[in-house]
Amino acid sequence: MYWTLELASYLSDAPWPATKDELIDYAIRTGAPLEVVENLQAMEDEGEIYESIEEIWPDYPTEEDYLWNEDEY
């Protein structure tokens, strides 16, 4: 299982919180690449509910990762 920013971005608008099965369904319905569905299927499923993409891929960039001053724009 591997995630890239491009693959993870397909789940950024998913209806959080969601279970693994709900995320797989969302990925299929939105036409995400097969790699996204395969990555979700490879996750261990203990009936967990995921609150955000960061719980699936901890390296997903957040607003805090960008180093710009919003007051300048």
mmCIF file with all atom_site columns, C-alpha atoms in Angstrom:
data_model
loop_
_atom_site.group_PDB
_atom_site.id
_atom_site.type_symbol
_atom_site.label_atom_id
_atom_site.label_alt_id
_atom_site.label_comp_id
_atom_site.label_asym_id
_atom_site.label_entity_id
_atom_site.label_seq_id
_atom_site.pdbx_PDB_ins_code
_atom_site.Cartn_x
_atom_site.Cartn_y
_atom_site.Cartn_z
_atom_site.occupancy
_atom_site.B_iso_or_equiv
_atom_site.pdbx_formal_charge
_atom_site.auth_seq_id
_atom_site.auth_comp_id
_atom_site.auth_asym_id
_atom_site.auth_atom_id
_atom_site.pdbx_PDB_model_num
ATOM 1  C CA . MET A 1 1  ? 0.000   0.000  0.000   1.00 0.00 ? 1  MET A CA 1
ATOM 2  C CA . TYR A 1 2  ? 1.363   3.392  -0.940  1.00 0.00 ? 2  TYR A CA 1
ATOM 3  C CA . TRP A 1 3  ? -0.112  6.868  -0.918  1.00 0.00 ? 3  TRP A CA 1
ATOM 4  C CA . THR A 1 4  ? 0.872   9.913  -2.893  1.00 0.00 ? 4  THR A CA 1
ATOM 5  C CA . LEU A 1 5  ? -0.525  13.392 -2.607  1.00 0.00 ? 5  LEU A CA 1
ATOM 6  C CA . GLU A 1 6  ? -2.397  12.874 -5.867  1.00 0.00 ? 6  GLU A CA 1
ATOM 7  C CA . LEU A 1 7  ? -3.991  9.600  -4.725  1.00 0.00 ? 7  LEU A CA 1
ATOM 8  C CA . ALA A 1 8  ? -4.906  10.922 -1.284  1.00 0.00 ? 8  ALA A CA 1
ATOM 9  C CA . SER A 1 9  ? -6.446  14.035 -2.792  1.00 0.00 ? 9  SER A CA 1
ATOM 10 C CA . TYR A 1 10 ? -9.236  11.879 -4.242  1.00 0.00 ? 10 TYR A CA 1
ATOM 11 C CA . LEU A 1 11 ? -10.406 11.294 -0.671  1.00 0.00 ? 11 LEU A CA 1
ATOM 12 C CA . SER A 1 12 ? -10.022 14.852 0.595   1.00 0.00 ? 12 SER A CA 1
ATOM 13 C CA . ASP A 1 13 ? -13.703 15.630 -0.088  1.00 0.00 ? 13 ASP A CA 1
ATOM 14 C CA . ALA A 1 14 ? -15.002 12.304 1.227   1.00 0.00 ? 14 ALA A CA 1
ATOM 15 C CA . PRO A 1 15 ? -17.891 12.429 3.691   1.00 0.00 ? 15 PRO A CA 1
ATOM 16 C CA . TRP A 1 16 ? -15.904 12.309 6.943   1.00 0.00 ? 16 TRP A CA 1
ATOM 17 C CA . PRO A 1 17 ? -16.231 10.563 9.356   1.00 0.00 ? 17 PRO A CA 1
ATOM 18 C CA . ALA A 1 18 ? -16.430 7.348  7.364   1.00 0.00 ? 18 ALA A CA 1
ATOM 19 C CA . THR A 1 19 ? -15.739 3.642  7.623   1.00 0.00 ? 19 THR A CA 1
ATOM 20 C CA . LYS A 1 20 ? -13.422 1.736  5.316   1.00 0.00 ? 20 LYS A CA 1
ATOM 21 C CA . ASP A 1 21 ? -16.371 0.406  3.301   1.00 0.00 ? 21 ASP A CA 1
ATOM 22 C CA . GLU A 1 22 ? -17.870 3.880  2.944   1.00 0.00 ? 22 GLU A CA 1
ATOM 23 C CA . LEU A 1 23 ? -14.548 5.223  1.688   1.00 0.00 ? 23 LEU A CA 1
ATOM 24 C CA . ILE A 1 24 ? -14.226 2.407  -0.845  1.00 0.00 ? 24 ILE A CA 1
ATOM 25 C CA . ASP A 1 25 ? -17.765 3.119  -2.059  1.00 0.00 ? 25 ASP A CA 1
ATOM 26 C CA . TYR A 1 26 ? -16.996 6.855  -2.283  1.00 0.00 ? 26 TYR A CA 1
ATOM 27 C CA . ALA A 1 27 ? -13.782 6.205  -4.237  1.00 0.00 ? 27 ALA A CA 1
ATOM 28 C CA . ILE A 1 28 ? -15.603 3.981  -6.733  1.00 0.00 ? 28 ILE A CA 1
ATOM 29 C CA . ARG A 1 29 ? -18.536 6.393  -7.159  1.00 0.00 ? 29 ARG A CA 1
ATOM 30 C CA . THR A 1 30 ? -16.272 9.391  -7.748  1.00 0.00 ? 30 THR A CA 1
ATOM 31 C CA . GLY A 1 31 ? -14.078 7.613  -10.288 1.00 0.00 ? 31 GLY A CA 1
ATOM 32 C CA . ALA A 1 32 ? -10.887 7.566  -8.248  1.00 0.00 ? 32 ALA A CA 1
ATOM 33 C CA . PRO A 1 33 ? -8.001  5.573  -9.731  1.00 0.00 ? 33 PRO A CA 1
ATOM 34 C CA . LEU A 1 34 ? -7.860  1.851  -9.008  1.00 0.00 ? 34 LEU A CA 1
ATOM 35 C CA . GLU A 1 35 ? -4.808  2.417  -6.783  1.00 0.00 ? 35 GLU A CA 1
ATOM 36 C CA . VAL A 1 36 ? -6.970  4.385  -4.315  1.00 0.00 ? 36 VAL A CA 1
ATOM 37 C CA . VAL A 1 37 ? -9.486  1.541  -4.045  1.00 0.00 ? 37 VAL A CA 1
ATOM 38 C CA . GLU A 1 38 ? -6.686  -1.035 -3.714  1.00 0.00 ? 38 GLU A CA 1
ATOM 39 C CA . ASN A 1 39 ? -5.013  1.010  -0.959  1.00 0.00 ? 39 ASN A CA 1
ATOM 40 C CA . LEU A 1 40 ? -8.285  1.235  0.948   1.00 0.00 ? 40 LEU A CA 1
ATOM 41 C CA . GLN A 1 41 ? -8.922  -2.491 0.543   1.00 0.00 ? 41 GLN A CA 1
ATOM 42 C CA . ALA A 1 42 ? -5.417  -3.267 1.859   1.00 0.00 ? 42 ALA A CA 1
ATOM 43 C CA . MET A 1 43 ? -6.067  -1.403 5.119   1.00 0.00 ? 43 MET A CA 1
ATOM 44 C CA . GLU A 1 44 ? -6.722  -3.504 8.190   1.00 0.00 ? 44 GLU A CA 1
ATOM 45 C CA . ASP A 1 45 ? -10.397 -3.147 9.035   1.00 0.00 ? 45 ASP A CA 1
ATOM 46 C CA . GLU A 1 46 ? -11.443 -3.402 12.636  1.00 0.00 ? 46 GLU A CA 1
ATOM 47 C CA . GLY A 1 47 ? -14.691 -1.507 12.125  1.00 0.00 ? 47 GLY A CA 1
ATOM 48 C CA . GLU A 1 48 ? -12.906 1.774  12.715  1.00 0.00 ? 48 GLU A CA 1
ATOM 49 C CA . ILE A 1 49 ? -14.442 5.074  11.800  1.00 0.00 ? 49 ILE A CA 1
ATOM 50 C CA . TYR A 1 50 ? -11.927 7.446  10.247  1.00 0.00 ? 50 TYR A CA 1
ATOM 51 C CA . GLU A 1 51 ? -12.339 11.129 11.062  1.00 0.00 ? 51 GLU A CA 1
ATOM 52 C CA . SER A 1 52 ? -10.105 12.503 8.290   1.00 0.00 ? 52 SER A CA 1
ATOM 53 C CA . ILE A 1 53 ? -7.601  11.644 5.587   1.00 0.00 ? 53 ILE A CA 1
ATOM 54 C CA . GLU A 1 54 ? -4.805  12.192 8.130   1.00 0.00 ? 54 GLU A CA 1
ATOM 55 C CA . GLU A 1 55 ? -5.874  9.013  9.948   1.00 0.00 ? 55 GLU A CA 1
ATOM 56 C CA . ILE A 1 56 ? -5.375  7.028  6.755   1.00 0.00 ? 56 ILE A CA 1
ATOM 57 C CA . TRP A 1 57 ? -2.239  8.800  5.545   1.00 0.00 ? 57 TRP A CA 1
ATOM 58 C CA . PRO A 1 58 ? -0.563  10.719 8.399   1.00 0.00 ? 58 PRO A CA 1
ATOM 59 C CA . ASP A 1 59 ? 1.748   12.565 5.980   1.00 0.00 ? 59 ASP A CA 1
ATOM 60 C CA . TYR A 1 60 ? -1.145  14.292 4.199   1.00 0.00 ? 60 TYR A CA 1
ATOM 61 C CA . PRO A 1 61 ? -0.318  18.019 4.177   1.00 0.00 ? 61 PRO A CA 1
ATOM 62 C CA . THR A 1 62 ? -2.509  20.283 6.284   1.00 0.00 ? 62 THR A CA 1
ATOM 63 C CA . GLU A 1 63 ? -2.936  24.057 6.357   1.00 0.00 ? 63 GLU A CA 1
ATOM 64 C CA . GLU A 1 64 ? -0.188  24.205 8.983   1.00 0.00 ? 64 GLU A CA 1
ATOM 65 C CA . ASP A 1 65 ? 2.311   22.675 6.548   1.00 0.00 ? 65 ASP A CA 1
ATOM 66 C CA . TYR A 1 66 ? 2.257   25.686 4.248   1.00 0.00 ? 66 TYR A CA 1
ATOM 67 C CA . LEU A 1 67 ? 4.555   28.502 5.227   1.00 0.00 ? 67 LEU A CA 1
ATOM 68 C CA . TRP A 1 68 ? 2.970   31.677 3.950   1.00 0.00 ? 68 TRP A CA 1
ATOM 69 C CA . ASN A 1 69 ? 1.557   34.680 5.697   1.00 0.00 ? 69 ASN A CA 1
ATOM 70 C CA . GLU A 1 70 ? -2.149  34.931 4.883   1.00 0.00 ? 70 GLU A CA 1
ATOM 71 C CA . ASP A 1 71 ? -2.153  38.602 5.855   1.00 0.00 ? 71 ASP A CA 1
ATOM 72 C CA . GLU A 1 72 ? 0.028   39.385 2.837   1.00 0.00 ? 72 GLU A CA 1
ATOM 73 C CA . TYR A 1 73 ? -2.553  38.091 0.387   1.00 0.00 ? 73 TYR A CA 1
#
